[in-house]
Amino acid sequence: MSHTILIIEDEKELASIVAAYLKIEGFQVEIANDGKSGLEAFHRFNPSVVLLDIMLPLLDGIEVCKEIRAVSDASIIIISAKNGEMDKVIALGIGADDYVTKPFSPIEVVARVKAQIRRYEKMLHQEKEENPSTLVSGELMLTKSSYTATAKGETLNLTTKEFDMLYYLASSPNQVFSKEQIYEAVWGYNECGDDNSVTVYVNRIREKLDHYGLNYIKTVWGAGYKFFPQ
């Protein structure tokens, strides 16, 4: 499985050095030198891991991290000159998966990238074994074992979190779930964040389903959401 690594770092020489080490290991690497272009690159390349500096021009790393985490579960490793414990707490609290401080060895960064990818692939493998079933509802088919989805026979591109949420709702059609119930089922109580992430993900899933004319996720005002295939 090929993985793309996105480096968002304004120190161009440092970014190039880290990129060179990652390429030696067979990774596809993309570089952005400010927060704004970093977000654009993220949406364009859909990387498995993001190496993200905190002090960035145009848009700082904390805001970039928040925006990425609102729409994706890609691994985020913060790279920063700050070494305070509170900085680490803040970074991890807003969704980062790991934190390294400058100066660092590029070899260490490569090792941390590999660790994040191993963790992700292990989690995906376990979920495939535990949930082998295929769910068909309306003109939607979700296969948990391979994390694949089709709408009207065409591939529906979903992130793993989007898939998990849609599968959870579709498993109990016409049942109303609160945002808290969905957040617990998809993210778990131990994950950082809040149930407003549910609204963001519901909107993203709706946009993708609407492309096929499938208005399957209904809002029940004051209660939550339900899956209702037409």
PDB file of C-alpha atoms in Angstrom, residues 109-191:
ATOM      1  CA  VAL A 109      10.878  11.563  12.192  1.00  0.00           C
ATOM      2  CA  VAL A 110      10.891   8.743   9.637  1.00  0.00           C
ATOM      3  CA  ALA A 111      10.561   6.228  12.488  1.00  0.00           C
ATOM      4  CA  ARG A 112       7.587   8.121  13.908  1.00  0.00           C
ATOM      5  CA  VAL A 113       5.918   8.288  10.498  1.00  0.00           C
ATOM      6  CA  LYS A 114       6.336   4.530  10.114  1.00  0.00           C
ATOM      7  CA  ALA A 115       4.910   3.978  13.607  1.00  0.00           C
ATOM      8  CA  GLN A 116       1.788   6.005  12.743  1.00  0.00           C
ATOM      9  CA  ILE A 117       1.272   4.052   9.534  1.00  0.00           C
ATOM     10  CA  ARG A 118       1.721   0.709  11.339  1.00  0.00           C
ATOM     11  CA  ARG A 119      -0.826   1.779  13.958  1.00  0.00           C
ATOM     12  CA  TYR A 120      -3.332   2.789  11.300  1.00  0.00           C
ATOM     13  CA  GLU A 121      -2.898  -0.402   9.269  1.00  0.00           C
ATOM     14  CA  LYS A 122      -3.163  -2.584  12.385  1.00  0.00           C
ATOM     15  CA  MET A 123      -6.390  -0.824  13.417  1.00  0.00           C
ATOM     16  CA  LEU A 124      -7.812  -1.221   9.919  1.00  0.00           C
ATOM     17  CA  HIS A 125      -6.886  -4.921   9.857  1.00  0.00           C
ATOM     18  CA  GLN A 126      -8.542  -5.548  13.233  1.00  0.00           C
ATOM     19  CA  GLU A 127     -11.709  -3.749  12.159  1.00  0.00           C
ATOM     20  CA  LYS A 128     -11.866  -5.794   8.968  1.00  0.00           C
ATOM     21  CA  GLU A 129     -11.620  -9.056  10.940  1.00  0.00           C
ATOM     22  CA  GLU A 130     -14.204  -8.007  13.508  1.00  0.00           C
ATOM     23  CA  ASN A 131     -16.718  -6.662  10.972  1.00  0.00           C
ATOM     24  CA  PRO A 132     -16.702  -8.864   7.870  1.00  0.00           C
ATOM     25  CA  SER A 133     -20.298  -8.176   6.800  1.00  0.00           C
ATOM     26  CA  THR A 134     -21.638  -6.327   3.799  1.00  0.00           C
ATOM     27  CA  LEU A 135     -24.608  -4.062   4.411  1.00  0.00           C
ATOM     28  CA  VAL A 136     -27.028  -3.214   1.599  1.00  0.00           C
ATOM     29  CA  SER A 137     -29.621  -0.509   2.155  1.00  0.00           C
ATOM     30  CA  GLY A 138     -31.500   1.218  -0.632  1.00  0.00           C
ATOM     31  CA  GLU A 139     -29.006   1.878  -3.421  1.00  0.00           C
ATOM     32  CA  LEU A 140     -26.073   1.914  -1.026  1.00  0.00           C
ATOM     33  CA  MET A 141     -23.708  -0.995  -0.321  1.00  0.00           C
ATOM     34  CA  LEU A 142     -21.137  -0.856   2.503  1.00  0.00           C
ATOM     35  CA  THR A 143     -18.523  -3.588   2.952  1.00  0.00           C
ATOM     36  CA  LYS A 144     -16.895  -3.316   6.360  1.00  0.00           C
ATOM     37  CA  SER A 145     -14.193  -5.910   5.661  1.00  0.00           C
ATOM     38  CA  SER A 146     -12.659  -3.763   2.920  1.00  0.00           C
ATOM     39  CA  TYR A 147     -13.997  -0.323   3.905  1.00  0.00           C
ATOM     40  CA  THR A 148     -15.519   0.046   0.471  1.00  0.00           C
ATOM     41  CA  ALA A 149     -18.795   1.757  -0.386  1.00  0.00           C
ATOM     42  CA  THR A 150     -20.825   1.972  -3.557  1.00  0.00           C
ATOM     43  CA  ALA A 151     -23.792   4.190  -4.442  1.00  0.00           C
ATOM     44  CA  LYS A 152     -25.918   3.098  -7.384  1.00  0.00           C
ATOM     45  CA  GLY A 153     -23.107   0.731  -8.301  1.00  0.00           C
ATOM     46  CA  GLU A 154     -20.411   3.415  -8.389  1.00  0.00           C
ATOM     47  CA  THR A 155     -17.548   3.752  -5.902  1.00  0.00           C
ATOM     48  CA  LEU A 156     -18.293   6.179  -3.083  1.00  0.00           C
ATOM     49  CA  ASN A 157     -15.080   7.714  -1.764  1.00  0.00           C
ATOM     50  CA  LEU A 158     -15.260   7.950   2.029  1.00  0.00           C
ATOM     51  CA  THR A 159     -12.652   8.490   4.724  1.00  0.00           C
ATOM     52  CA  THR A 160     -12.574   5.783   7.397  1.00  0.00           C
ATOM     53  CA  LYS A 161     -14.430   8.006   9.864  1.00  0.00           C
ATOM     54  CA  GLU A 162     -17.071   8.848   7.257  1.00  0.00           C
ATOM     55  CA  PHE A 163     -17.466   5.154   6.478  1.00  0.00           C
ATOM     56  CA  ASP A 164     -17.746   4.241  10.174  1.00  0.00           C
ATOM     57  CA  MET A 165     -20.432   6.856  10.746  1.00  0.00           C
ATOM     58  CA  LEU A 166     -22.453   5.912   7.668  1.00  0.00           C
ATOM     59  CA  TYR A 167     -22.180   2.203   8.501  1.00  0.00           C
ATOM     60  CA  TYR A 168     -23.292   2.866  12.079  1.00  0.00           C
ATOM     61  CA  LEU A 169     -26.374   4.793  10.960  1.00  0.00           C
ATOM     62  CA  ALA A 170     -27.230   2.418   8.110  1.00  0.00           C
ATOM     63  CA  SER A 171     -27.014  -0.603  10.426  1.00  0.00           C
ATOM     64  CA  SER A 172     -30.172   0.636  12.197  1.00  0.00           C
ATOM     65  CA  PRO A 173     -32.349   2.305   9.551  1.00  0.00           C
ATOM     66  CA  ASN A 174     -34.987   4.751  10.776  1.00  0.00           C
ATOM     67  CA  GLN A 175     -33.547   4.743  14.317  1.00  0.00           C
ATOM     68  CA  VAL A 176     -32.718   8.189  15.682  1.00  0.00           C
ATOM     69  CA  PHE A 177     -29.241   8.621  17.149  1.00  0.00           C
ATOM     70  CA  SER A 178     -28.143  11.664  19.127  1.00  0.00           C
ATOM     71  CA  LYS A 179     -24.852  13.384  18.298  1.00  0.00           C
ATOM     72  CA  GLU A 180     -23.465  12.051  21.580  1.00  0.00           C
ATOM     73  CA  GLN A 181     -24.361   8.450  20.657  1.00  0.00           C
ATOM     74  CA  ILE A 182     -22.777   8.803  17.219  1.00  0.00           C
ATOM     75  CA  TYR A 183     -19.638  10.418  18.635  1.00  0.00           C
ATOM     76  CA  GLU A 184     -19.214   7.636  21.197  1.00  0.00           C
ATOM     77  CA  ALA A 185     -19.711   4.928  18.566  1.00  0.00           C
ATOM     78  CA  VAL A 186     -17.382   6.409  15.946  1.00  0.00           C
ATOM     79  CA  TRP A 187     -14.738   8.254  17.983  1.00  0.00           C
ATOM     80  CA  GLY A 188     -15.069   6.815  21.490  1.00  0.00           C
ATOM     81  CA  TYR A 189     -15.046   8.689  24.782  1.00  0.00           C
ATOM     82  CA  ASN A 190     -11.257   8.479  25.030  1.00  0.00           C
ATOM     83  CA  GLU A 191     -10.633  10.534  21.899  1.00  0.00           C
TER      84      GLU A 191
END
